Structures are given as structure tokens and as C-alpha cells.
């Protein structure tokens, strides 16, 4: 009897592959934003504070950022599918532990640590597999468009879905929902075929992992400490910078010795990729920063409940959904640089609208125009930014660049929450809300500047440079 399973790399097989990969990005993005509408419920149930919940959210994002680069390197050694499945299992255990948490400490262990580690293991394979399996520019744009659409929707719709679940059942049920989605992804992931074999002999840079992780943790912790102690903030930032400097010195020393480092300096020699990483970091900083700021303001200042807050975020979700799902069509008609520029201009305009309109109206619908513009802007540029970075490198560097790319994006997410949270916690008033939004608009200008500097014609994907070399995907930009 004939095997009904489509052959690898056929259109039918690739369509089956994209579902678990996109769902994986969805649930990780959802986890990063859905707690924003549960701030009051969690703090009351666990007898903690708004700042305590903010710390849990930030630690989750920080763990992802700190471990994403090592997670990308492990895919070369143990295989992309194995790392994906391992990450899903760790994440699922963390979600169930969070659902049963009796206090903030257990919530941080389950949500911030285990879910963060699980995400760092499962997200790099999502982007590596997409780049390796979808070798034609249009199909890759469509695949990344679907993944980024689900990721953006997860982040933007997290407040609505989390609000509905929290209001109908409890905040604990939202973590059970995450565990159920993880089970679905694991079942669907059976269809995935790893295009490259694992290499158990591939070395792993443990010292580099520790140095980079500690450096990133100290930097973001320093930002979190800004509202408590300015001197502590400066000390943590300086110490974090010292660890990151030591990390890059360690990398250079290993390269001179002919050994493989955690992160090759060759990843930073392509101008379009470097600028693409800046735009990625800024995009996720804006998305998570706006989400946290608006959700906190609505609940703490205006007294809205979880479901009311989630409904208001529907405008951003709609914007991201519409623009992300149009990624394939937009990629055919416009240069990726143009899309990123348009996205930043639209997003900054949305932030300005939020500041002006919300300040002059007590109506909750005053948030809709600004959030819609922000959603449209972010959805337009999420996919081309990822495609520019991933397509700048050959197969043998996909593990490294995927880890770096996701680390940069998640560092942006953690910084967005940390920066906005630090400003808000200093004084949750309309003035603090405006200050946080103005700060985010200024950050958006940095991303816009990086987009302006992007080359008009980014380079094609280079040929493989080392081990695991095989025909390179065509990364037309």
C-alpha cells in the first residue's frame, strides 16, 4: 500500500510543516503578553504586588534572551527537531507548574524559568527549519509571514485571550491553555523532517554561554533597578557591560586558537544583517513596551478588568493579522527595506496618536486608532526584518544566526517591558503613561534610522562555508 505521507520538500509536506512551527511562535509570544492583563488577579491571588508580577514577566523574557544563542548552537549538535521537541516538553511542564503555583516563587520557576528555557530551545529550530525547508524567496516570505503573523497575533491577542480565560475561569486556566496548545504542537511536529543530520562532535562553548547569559541578565536587571536605586542600576549596567566585553574577548581568543566559539564574529560582518538585527530588537521592544504600558494603565489607573483590557487590544491584533498575512503579496511588490521603513513610520504615528487622543478622551475606544496603526506597522515589518537577517547566511551558520536573531528580538521584548515598567512603577498616573509612550516613540526613531541605513539591495545568501555544507537556499531580497 502506498505511503500517504507527502515526500519532504513537496508543497503538501511544507504546508503541514508550517502549522506546528507557526503555532510554536504563537504560544511563546502569547506567553510574553497574556500576563499583562492578569496583573491584578495574580497579585491578589498570590498576595504579591504589581511590581512582583512585572518582575516575573521580565525574567521570562530575559531568560529567553539570555539562552537563545546557546539554544541555537545546540541545534547543530543534537538536531533541530530534537531541540524543538525538548523545548516543547520543558515549556509544557513549566506551564502546568505555573497553573498550580501557590506563590510568586513557584510562578517564577514555572513561567519565568522553565517556560523561558523551553522557549530558548524551541524557537531557534523554528527559524532554522523554515530557512532550510523553504528555499525559494516567495515561499520563504510566505512561511515567515505566517510564522510572524502568528507570533504578532500571540503577542497582541495575548491580552484578549488571557482576559477572556481569566474572566471566565481564572488566570491559572490561561497556563492550562498554554499546556494544551503545546500538546497539539508536539503531535503536529511528528511530520517535520530535519533537513540536516545532527553532529554530536560539534563543540559547545560553555564559558561563552555563561559570560553572555550573565552579561545580558545584569544589563536588564540594571534597567529594572532604575526605579529603586540609581547607583545600583549603574553598577549592574557596568558589570553587565564588563561581562559582555569579556564574552567578546573570549570569542576572539577561541577564533584565533582555531576553536569554534558560541558566536562567530563573522555574523557581524554583513551590514544588512546588522541593521536588520537592530530593527528586530526595536520592533519587539515597541510591541512589548506598548502592550505592557497600555495594559498597566488601563487596569491600574482606569480600573478596567482583564477582559475589558483584552478587548481594547483587539485593534492591535487586527492590524498585525491583516498586515502579516499580506507578507507574501507585499514581498512581491515592494523591497523589504521599503516595508520596514513604512512599518516604523506607521508604528511611530500610532504611538503619537495614542499619546494625543487618549490624553484628551476618557473613552476606552480612544485607544483603538493608535493601537490599530501600531499593529499595522509592526505586522508590515516583522517578516522582512527576519527574512533579511536569516537569508544573509548559509546553511552551516543558520544555528548561530537564528539563536542570535531570536536573542536580539527577545532582548528587545524584555527591554520593552523593563523600560516601560520602570517608568510606570515610578508613578502609575497619566503623566507616567505619557512618559513611557514618549520614550517608546524615541526608541522607534532609532529603529527608523536603522531602516533608512539598510542597503537598497541586500546580498543573496552566500554559499555554505564549512561543515554541513549542502546546496544553499536562495535568499533573494
C-alpha positions as a Python dict, from the first residue, in 0.01 Angstrom:
ca = {
    (1, 'X'): (0, 0, 0),
    (2, 'X'): (135, 345, -90),
    (3, 'X'): (251, 574, 186),
    (4, 'X'): (4, 868, 203),
    (5, 'X'): (263, 1093, 367),
    (6, 'X'): (388, 1358, 122),
    (7, 'X'): (756, 1348, 33),
    (8, 'X'): (977, 1604, 214),
    (9, 'X'): (1000, 1948, 49),
    (10, 'X'): (688, 1898, -164),
    (11, 'X'): (431, 2179, -136),
    (12, 'X'): (191, 1950, 55),
    (13, 'X'): (461, 1846, 305),
    (14, 'X'): (576, 2204, 359),
    (15, 'X'): (219, 2318, 426),
    (16, 'X'): (198, 2056, 700),
    (17, 'X'): (530, 2168, 849),
    (18, 'X'): (435, 2533, 879),
    (19, 'X'): (143, 2465, 1118),
    (20, 'X'): (347, 2343, 1420),
    (21, 'X'): (623, 2598, 1357),
    (22, 'X'): (378, 2889, 1346),
    (23, 'X'): (187, 2761, 1649),
    (24, 'X'): (516, 2735, 1841),
    (25, 'X'): (590, 3101, 1774),
    (26, 'X'): (230, 3190, 1864),
    (27, 'X'): (234, 3028, 2207),
    (28, 'X'): (572, 3176, 2301),
    (29, 'X'): (460, 3526, 2201),
    (30, 'X'): (128, 3470, 2378),
    (31, 'X'): (313, 3377, 2697),
    (32, 'X'): (508, 3702, 2682),
    (33, 'X'): (199, 3926, 2674),
    (34, 'X'): (-105, 3746, 2819),
    (35, 'X'): (9, 3803, 3178),
    (36, 'X'): (-21, 4177, 3122),
    (37, 'X'): (-400, 4156, 3176),
    (38, 'X'): (-364, 3926, 3476),
    (39, 'X'): (-154, 4167, 3680),
    (40, 'X'): (-425, 4248, 3933),
    (41, 'X'): (-566, 3892, 3951),
    (42, 'X'): (-226, 3731, 4003),
    (43, 'X'): (-105, 3989, 4254),
    (44, 'X'): (-422, 3949, 4462),
    (45, 'X'): (-434, 3569, 4441),
    (46, 'X'): (-64, 3520, 4522),
    (47, 'X'): (-53, 3807, 4772),
    (48, 'X'): (216, 3997, 4583),
    (49, 'X'): (246, 4336, 4410),
    (50, 'X'): (218, 4472, 4057),
    (51, 'X'): (596, 4509, 4058),
    (52, 'X'): (632, 4143, 4159),
    (53, 'X'): (429, 4032, 3856),
    (54, 'X'): (629, 4268, 3636),
    (55, 'X'): (949, 4102, 3759),
    (56, 'X'): (807, 3758, 3668),
    (57, 'X'): (718, 3878, 3316),
    (58, 'X'): (1057, 4039, 3266),
    (59, 'X'): (1250, 3735, 3393),
    (60, 'X'): (1063, 3515, 3144),
    (61, 'X'): (1163, 3743, 2856),
    (62, 'X'): (1515, 3777, 2993),
    (63, 'X'): (1573, 3402, 3024),
    (64, 'X'): (1471, 3367, 2660),
    (65, 'X'): (1709, 3641, 2551),
    (66, 'X'): (2000, 3508, 2758),
    (67, 'X'): (1968, 3145, 2641),
    (68, 'X'): (1856, 3187, 2281),
    (69, 'X'): (2211, 3193, 2139),
    (70, 'X'): (2315, 2872, 2321),
    (71, 'X'): (1980, 2723, 2216),
    (72, 'X'): (2061, 2795, 1852),
    (73, 'X'): (2404, 2632, 1880),
    (74, 'X'): (2261, 2317, 2040),
    (75, 'X'): (2055, 2253, 1726),
    (76, 'X'): (2375, 2179, 1534),
    (77, 'X'): (2485, 1923, 1790),
    (78, 'X'): (2158, 1749, 1875),
    (79, 'X'): (1940, 1823, 1573),
    (80, 'X'): (1672, 2083, 1510),
    (81, 'X'): (1370, 1855, 1559),
    (82, 'X'): (1506, 1706, 1883),
    (83, 'X'): (1568, 2053, 2030),
    (84, 'X'): (1222, 2163, 1919),
    (85, 'X'): (1053, 1870, 2093),
    (86, 'X'): (1267, 1901, 2407),
    (87, 'X'): (1184, 2268, 2432),
    (88, 'X'): (813, 2197, 2392),
    (89, 'X'): (818, 1941, 2676),
    (90, 'X'): (1010, 2174, 2913),
    (91, 'X'): (772, 2457, 2827),
    (92, 'X'): (466, 2239, 2889),
    (93, 'X'): (594, 2132, 3231),
    (94, 'X'): (654, 2497, 3319),
    (95, 'X'): (301, 2594, 3212),
    (96, 'X'): (144, 2324, 3432),
    (97, 'X'): (364, 2424, 3727),
    (98, 'X'): (259, 2787, 3681),
    (99, 'X'): (-108, 2687, 3678),
    (100, 'X'): (-66, 2524, 4020),
    (101, 'X'): (163, 2792, 4169),
    (102, 'X'): (86, 2866, 4538),
    (103, 'X'): (305, 3176, 4540),
    (104, 'X'): (516, 3413, 4330),
    (105, 'X'): (830, 3200, 4370),
    (106, 'X'): (676, 2892, 4209),
    (107, 'X'): (519, 3109, 3938),
    (108, 'X'): (864, 3247, 3855),
    (109, 'X'): (1007, 2892, 3849),
    (110, 'X'): (736, 2762, 3617),
    (111, 'X'): (663, 3062, 3396),
    (112, 'X'): (982, 3266, 3404),
    (113, 'X'): (1243, 2987, 3423),
    (114, 'X'): (1103, 2665, 3273),
    (115, 'X'): (890, 2831, 3007),
    (116, 'X'): (1180, 3065, 2931),
    (117, 'X'): (1428, 2776, 2893),
    (118, 'X'): (1177, 2580, 2685),
    (119, 'X'): (1128, 2877, 2455),
    (120, 'X'): (1505, 2923, 2412),
    (121, 'X'): (1528, 2559, 2300),
    (122, 'X'): (1228, 2552, 2068),
    (123, 'X'): (1230, 2891, 1893),
    (124, 'X'): (1570, 2873, 1712),
    (125, 'X'): (1468, 2545, 1537),
    (126, 'X'): (1151, 2718, 1415),
    (127, 'X'): (1353, 2975, 1221),
    (128, 'X'): (1630, 2736, 1114),
    (129, 'X'): (1383, 2480, 978),
    (130, 'X'): (1187, 2750, 796),
    (131, 'X'): (1501, 2887, 631),
    (132, 'X'): (1629, 2543, 528),
    (133, 'X'): (1299, 2392, 411),
    (134, 'X'): (1160, 2692, 222),
    (135, 'X'): (1438, 2754, -28),
    (136, 'X'): (1260, 2986, -271),
    (137, 'X'): (1221, 3356, -189),
    (138, 'X'): (844, 3377, -233),
    (139, 'X'): (769, 3058, -41),
    (140, 'X'): (1007, 3163, 237),
    (141, 'X'): (839, 3504, 258),
    (142, 'X'): (503, 3328, 282),
    (143, 'X'): (632, 3091, 552),
    (144, 'X'): (792, 3367, 759),
    (145, 'X'): (479, 3576, 703),
    (146, 'X'): (265, 3302, 855),
    (147, 'X'): (505, 3248, 1148),
    (148, 'X'): (542, 3619, 1222),
    (149, 'X'): (167, 3670, 1183),
    (150, 'X'): (101, 3404, 1447),
    (151, 'X'): (379, 3549, 1663),
    (152, 'X'): (244, 3900, 1635),
    (153, 'X'): (-111, 3780, 1698),
    (154, 'X'): (8, 3584, 2000),
    (155, 'X'): (166, 3898, 2144),
    (156, 'X'): (-119, 4133, 2051),
    (157, 'X'): (-409, 3894, 2119),
    (158, 'X'): (-249, 3761, 2437),
    (159, 'X'): (-427, 4025, 2645),
    (160, 'X'): (-767, 3944, 2486),
    (161, 'X'): (-735, 3565, 2506),
    (162, 'X'): (-582, 3586, 2852),
    (163, 'X'): (-855, 3828, 2959),
    (164, 'X'): (-1134, 3602, 2834),
    (165, 'X'): (-988, 3297, 3007),
    (166, 'X'): (-917, 3487, 3328),
    (167, 'X'): (-1266, 3639, 3343),
    (168, 'X'): (-1447, 3315, 3254),
    (169, 'X'): (-1233, 3081, 3466),
    (170, 'X'): (-917, 3210, 3633),
    (171, 'X'): (-566, 3322, 3548),
    (172, 'X'): (-448, 2968, 3619),
    (173, 'X'): (-659, 2836, 3331),
    (174, 'X'): (-455, 3051, 3092),
    (175, 'X'): (-149, 2839, 3173),
    (176, 'X'): (-351, 2519, 3124),
    (177, 'X'): (-446, 2659, 2781),
    (178, 'X'): (-75, 2700, 2701),
    (179, 'X'): (-5, 2337, 2802),
    (180, 'X'): (-289, 2212, 2577),
    (181, 'X'): (-152, 2408, 2279),
    (182, 'X'): (192, 2256, 2346),
    (183, 'X'): (40, 1906, 2325),
    (184, 'X'): (-114, 1994, 1986),
    (185, 'X'): (222, 2126, 1859),
    (186, 'X'): (404, 1808, 1970),
    (187, 'X'): (152, 1593, 1781),
    (188, 'X'): (181, 1807, 1465),
    (189, 'X'): (562, 1814, 1489),
    (190, 'X'): (581, 1444, 1404),
    (191, 'X'): (552, 1547, 1039),
    (192, 'X'): (869, 1753, 1047),
    (193, 'X'): (1181, 1610, 883),
    (194, 'X'): (1515, 1761, 985),
    (195, 'X'): (1692, 1858, 659),
    (196, 'X'): (2038, 1828, 815),
    (197, 'X'): (2175, 1548, 1035),
    (198, 'X'): (2288, 1632, 1392),
    (199, 'X'): (2661, 1645, 1458),
    (200, 'X'): (2734, 1507, 1811),
    (201, 'X'): (3102, 1602, 1770),
    (202, 'X'): (3019, 1972, 1734),
    (203, 'X'): (3184, 2153, 2029),
    (204, 'X'): (2979, 2365, 2270),
    (205, 'X'): (3126, 2681, 2421),
    (206, 'X'): (3024, 2658, 2788),
    (207, 'X'): (3237, 2953, 2905),
    (208, 'X'): (3097, 3173, 2630),
    (209, 'X'): (2744, 3068, 2724),
    (210, 'X'): (2793, 3168, 3088),
    (211, 'X'): (2960, 3500, 3005),
    (212, 'X'): (2693, 3606, 2753),
    (213, 'X'): (2400, 3495, 2971),
    (214, 'X'): (2531, 3667, 3285),
    (215, 'X'): (2605, 3985, 3090),
    (216, 'X'): (2253, 4005, 2945),
    (217, 'X'): (2091, 3928, 3282),
    (218, 'X'): (2288, 4203, 3455),
    (219, 'X'): (2206, 4463, 3188),
    (220, 'X'): (1829, 4409, 3203),
    (221, 'X'): (1833, 4373, 3583),
    (222, 'X'): (2008, 4708, 3595),
    (223, 'X'): (1727, 4868, 3396),
    (224, 'X'): (1472, 4711, 3633),
    (225, 'X'): (1656, 4859, 3930),
    (226, 'X'): (1624, 5215, 3797),
    (227, 'X'): (1312, 5297, 3999),
    (228, 'X'): (1463, 5168, 4325),
    (229, 'X'): (1825, 5275, 4330),
    (230, 'X'): (2011, 5477, 4067),
    (231, 'X'): (2354, 5372, 4191),
    (232, 'X'): (2255, 5005, 4186),
    (233, 'X'): (2132, 5049, 3831),
    (234, 'X'): (2463, 5199, 3719),
    (235, 'X'): (2661, 4926, 3897),
    (236, 'X'): (2458, 4646, 3735),
    (237, 'X'): (2480, 4804, 3390),
    (238, 'X'): (2856, 4850, 3424),
    (239, 'X'): (2902, 4493, 3546),
    (240, 'X'): (2685, 4362, 3264),
    (241, 'X'): (2887, 4554, 3008),
    (242, 'X'): (3206, 4411, 3161),
    (243, 'X'): (3077, 4054, 3123),
    (244, 'X'): (2971, 4116, 2763),
    (245, 'X'): (3313, 4267, 2687),
    (246, 'X'): (3476, 3958, 2841),
    (247, 'X'): (3246, 3742, 2627),
    (248, 'X'): (3361, 3904, 2303),
    (249, 'X'): (3726, 3884, 2413),
    (250, 'X'): (3670, 3511, 2481),
    (251, 'X'): (3511, 3466, 2137),
    (252, 'X'): (3805, 3633, 1963),
    (253, 'X'): (4054, 3421, 2159),
    (254, 'X'): (3878, 3096, 2061),
    (255, 'X'): (3866, 3200, 1696),
    (256, 'X'): (4239, 3282, 1697),
    (257, 'X'): (4303, 2940, 1852),
    (258, 'X'): (4107, 2772, 1572),
    (259, 'X'): (3825, 2666, 1805),
    (260, 'X'): (3452, 2716, 1748),
    (261, 'X'): (3307, 2989, 1974),
    (262, 'X'): (2949, 3026, 2089),
    (263, 'X'): (2903, 3314, 1847),
    (264, 'X'): (3124, 3372, 1545),
    (265, 'X'): (3235, 3729, 1480),
    (266, 'X'): (3168, 3665, 1111),
    (267, 'X'): (2797, 3708, 1190),
    (268, 'X'): (2862, 4080, 1234),
    (269, 'X'): (3039, 4140, 903),
    (270, 'X'): (2726, 4180, 692),
    (271, 'X'): (2587, 4532, 712),
    (272, 'X'): (2232, 4444, 608),
    (273, 'X'): (2213, 4172, 875),
    (274, 'X'): (2347, 4402, 1148),
    (275, 'X'): (2090, 4668, 1066),
    (276, 'X'): (1820, 4402, 1037),
    (277, 'X'): (1901, 4286, 1390),
    (278, 'X'): (1862, 4644, 1517),
    (279, 'X'): (1519, 4670, 1353),
    (280, 'X'): (1415, 4334, 1504),
    (281, 'X'): (1521, 4441, 1852),
    (282, 'X'): (1335, 4771, 1819),
    (283, 'X'): (1017, 4611, 1680),
    (284, 'X'): (976, 4371, 1971),
    (285, 'X'): (1074, 4638, 2221),
    (286, 'X'): (792, 4855, 2084),
    (287, 'X'): (540, 4570, 2076),
    (288, 'X'): (601, 4451, 2432),
    (289, 'X'): (659, 4801, 2568),
    (290, 'X'): (331, 4933, 2429),
    (291, 'X'): (146, 4620, 2541),
    (292, 'X'): (274, 4644, 2898),
    (293, 'X'): (226, 5020, 2922),
    (294, 'X'): (-130, 5027, 2790),
    (295, 'X'): (-238, 4715, 2986),
    (296, 'X'): (-96, 4851, 3312),
    (297, 'X'): (-253, 5193, 3260),
    (298, 'X'): (-595, 5050, 3178),
    (299, 'X'): (-602, 4824, 3482),
    (300, 'X'): (-426, 5028, 3748),
    (301, 'X'): (-525, 5385, 3653),
    (302, 'X'): (-862, 5336, 3483),
    (303, 'X'): (-965, 5027, 3677),
    (304, 'X'): (-1061, 4806, 3380),
    (305, 'X'): (-1079, 4430, 3431),
    (306, 'X'): (-888, 4168, 3231),
    (307, 'X'): (-1150, 4115, 2961),
    (308, 'X'): (-1211, 4488, 2906),
    (309, 'X'): (-838, 4541, 2868),
    (310, 'X'): (-812, 4249, 2626),
    (311, 'X'): (-1097, 4379, 2409),
    (312, 'X'): (-923, 4715, 2370),
    (313, 'X'): (-614, 4534, 2237),
    (314, 'X'): (-823, 4378, 1958),
    (315, 'X'): (-737, 4677, 1739),
    (316, 'X'): (-364, 4597, 1754),
    (317, 'X'): (-434, 4228, 1693),
    (318, 'X'): (-641, 4309, 1385),
    (319, 'X'): (-368, 4535, 1249),
    (320, 'X'): (-96, 4273, 1292),
    (321, 'X'): (-315, 3999, 1143),
    (322, 'X'): (-403, 4199, 830),
    (323, 'X'): (-51, 4321, 753),
    (324, 'X'): (135, 4000, 845),
    (325, 'X'): (-87, 3776, 634),
    (326, 'X'): (-23, 4010, 341),
    (327, 'X'): (353, 3948, 372),
    (328, 'X'): (381, 3732, 60),
    (329, 'X'): (193, 3979, -159),
    (330, 'X'): (382, 4275, -17),
    (331, 'X'): (718, 4100, -67),
    (332, 'X'): (640, 4060, -438),
    (333, 'X'): (551, 4426, -486),
    (334, 'X'): (789, 4612, -257),
    (335, 'X'): (1151, 4594, -145),
    (336, 'X'): (1197, 4469, 210),
    (337, 'X'): (1372, 4793, 306),
    (338, 'X'): (1062, 4986, 194),
    (339, 'X'): (835, 4765, 403),
    (340, 'X'): (1048, 4811, 715),
    (341, 'X'): (1058, 5189, 667),
    (342, 'X'): (682, 5200, 619),
    (343, 'X'): (633, 4987, 928),
    (344, 'X'): (837, 5213, 1155),
    (345, 'X'): (670, 5532, 1027),
    (346, 'X'): (325, 5380, 1081),
    (347, 'X'): (413, 5246, 1428),
    (348, 'X'): (557, 5578, 1549),
    (349, 'X'): (249, 5754, 1415),
    (350, 'X'): (34, 5510, 1612),
    (351, 'X'): (224, 5588, 1934),
    (352, 'X'): (179, 5962, 1876),
    (353, 'X'): (-194, 5908, 1821),
    (354, 'X'): (-214, 5709, 2146),
    (355, 'X'): (-49, 5991, 2340),
    (356, 'X'): (-263, 6269, 2189),
    (357, 'X'): (-605, 6102, 2163),
    (358, 'X'): (-601, 5908, 2492),
    (359, 'X'): (-492, 6214, 2687),
    (360, 'X'): (-793, 6409, 2560),
    (361, 'X'): (-1065, 6146, 2594),
    (362, 'X'): (-1189, 5925, 2878),
    (363, 'X'): (-1343, 5677, 2632),
    (364, 'X'): (-1175, 5333, 2607),
    (365, 'X'): (-1226, 5349, 2229),
    (366, 'X'): (-976, 5633, 2218),
    (367, 'X'): (-707, 5362, 2225),
    (368, 'X'): (-833, 5192, 1906),
    (369, 'X'): (-687, 5420, 1630),
    (370, 'X'): (-338, 5425, 1779),
    (371, 'X'): (-330, 5053, 1855),
    (372, 'X'): (-456, 4974, 1503),
    (373, 'X'): (-176, 5180, 1348),
    (374, 'X'): (83, 5017, 1573),
    (375, 'X'): (-46, 4671, 1478),
    (376, 'X'): (-40, 4751, 1107),
    (377, 'X'): (310, 4896, 1129),
    (378, 'X'): (459, 4608, 1325),
    (379, 'X'): (292, 4346, 1106),
    (380, 'X'): (432, 4506, 790),
    (381, 'X'): (794, 4494, 908),
    (382, 'X'): (827, 4184, 1128),
    (383, 'X'): (860, 3943, 833),
    (384, 'X'): (1105, 4139, 611),
    (385, 'X'): (1334, 4207, 909),
    (386, 'X'): (1358, 3835, 985),
    (387, 'X'): (1399, 3743, 619),
    (388, 'X'): (1683, 3994, 568),
    (389, 'X'): (1879, 3851, 861),
    (390, 'X'): (1817, 3478, 803),
    (391, 'X'): (1875, 3498, 427),
    (392, 'X'): (2214, 3667, 471),
    (393, 'X'): (2372, 3340, 588),
    (394, 'X'): (2426, 2991, 453),
    (395, 'X'): (2303, 2664, 599),
    (396, 'X'): (2609, 2599, 813),
    (397, 'X'): (2554, 2928, 1002),
    (398, 'X'): (2177, 2904, 1045),
    (399, 'X'): (2208, 2769, 1402),
    (400, 'X'): (2419, 3065, 1509),
    (401, 'X'): (2225, 3339, 1332),
    (402, 'X'): (1886, 3201, 1440),
    (403, 'X'): (1999, 3198, 1803),
    (404, 'X'): (2143, 3550, 1772),
    (405, 'X'): (1836, 3679, 1588),
    (406, 'X'): (1590, 3541, 1842),
    (407, 'X'): (1811, 3655, 2131),
    (408, 'X'): (1816, 4008, 1994),
    (409, 'X'): (1437, 4005, 1946),
    (410, 'X'): (1369, 3868, 2293),
    (411, 'X'): (1616, 4110, 2445),
    (412, 'X'): (1405, 4380, 2281),
    (413, 'X'): (1093, 4228, 2439),
    (414, 'X'): (1250, 4220, 2786),
    (415, 'X'): (1385, 4573, 2748),
    (416, 'X'): (1043, 4695, 2635),
    (417, 'X'): (878, 4554, 2946),
    (418, 'X'): (1163, 4667, 3171),
    (419, 'X'): (1182, 5024, 3038),
    (420, 'X'): (805, 5077, 3033),
    (421, 'X'): (760, 4906, 3370),
    (422, 'X'): (1034, 5111, 3533),
    (423, 'X'): (873, 5438, 3422),
    (424, 'X'): (522, 5327, 3519),
    (425, 'X'): (607, 5180, 3857),
    (426, 'X'): (774, 5508, 3949),
    (427, 'X'): (423, 5661, 3941),
    (428, 'X'): (124, 5495, 3778),
    (429, 'X'): (-54, 5810, 3655),
    (430, 'X'): (-149, 5958, 3321),
    (431, 'X'): (179, 6152, 3326),
    (432, 'X'): (380, 5831, 3372),
    (433, 'X'): (181, 5673, 3088),
    (434, 'X'): (269, 5965, 2859),
    (435, 'X'): (636, 5950, 2963),
    (436, 'X'): (654, 5577, 2884),
    (437, 'X'): (490, 5625, 2544),
    (438, 'X'): (717, 5918, 2454),
    (439, 'X'): (1019, 5703, 2546),
    (440, 'X'): (890, 5424, 2320),
    (441, 'X'): (840, 5671, 2034),
    (442, 'X'): (1202, 5783, 2075),
    (443, 'X'): (1315, 5420, 2057),
    (444, 'X'): (1106, 5385, 1740),
    (445, 'X'): (1311, 5664, 1583),
    (446, 'X'): (1626, 5457, 1644),
    (447, 'X'): (1468, 5168, 1454),
    (448, 'X'): (1361, 5402, 1177),
    (449, 'X'): (1718, 5530, 1144),
    (450, 'X'): (1848, 5172, 1112),
    (451, 'X'): (1586, 5106, 843),
    (452, 'X'): (1695, 5415, 648),
    (453, 'X'): (2055, 5285, 653),
    (454, 'X'): (1959, 4941, 517),
    (455, 'X'): (2110, 4872, 172),
    (456, 'X'): (1864, 4903, -116),
    (457, 'X'): (1976, 4564, -247),
    (458, 'X'): (2083, 4325, 35),
    (459, 'X'): (2320, 4045, -68),
    (460, 'X'): (2200, 3699, -163),
    (461, 'X'): (2255, 3405, 70),
    (462, 'X'): (2623, 3305, 47),
    (463, 'X'): (2735, 2953, -23),
    (464, 'X'): (2800, 2725, 277),
    (465, 'X'): (3135, 2799, 434),
    (466, 'X'): (3210, 2489, 636),
    (467, 'X'): (3067, 2173, 780),
    (468, 'X'): (2721, 2056, 690),
    (469, 'X'): (2751, 2222, 354),
    (470, 'X'): (2479, 2149, 105),
    (471, 'X'): (2302, 2344, -170),
    (472, 'X'): (2228, 2684, -24),
    (473, 'X'): (1879, 2826, -8),
    (474, 'X'): (1825, 3120, -237),
    (475, 'X'): (1778, 3417, -15),
    (476, 'X'): (1673, 3675, -269),
    (477, 'X'): (1585, 4000, -112),
}
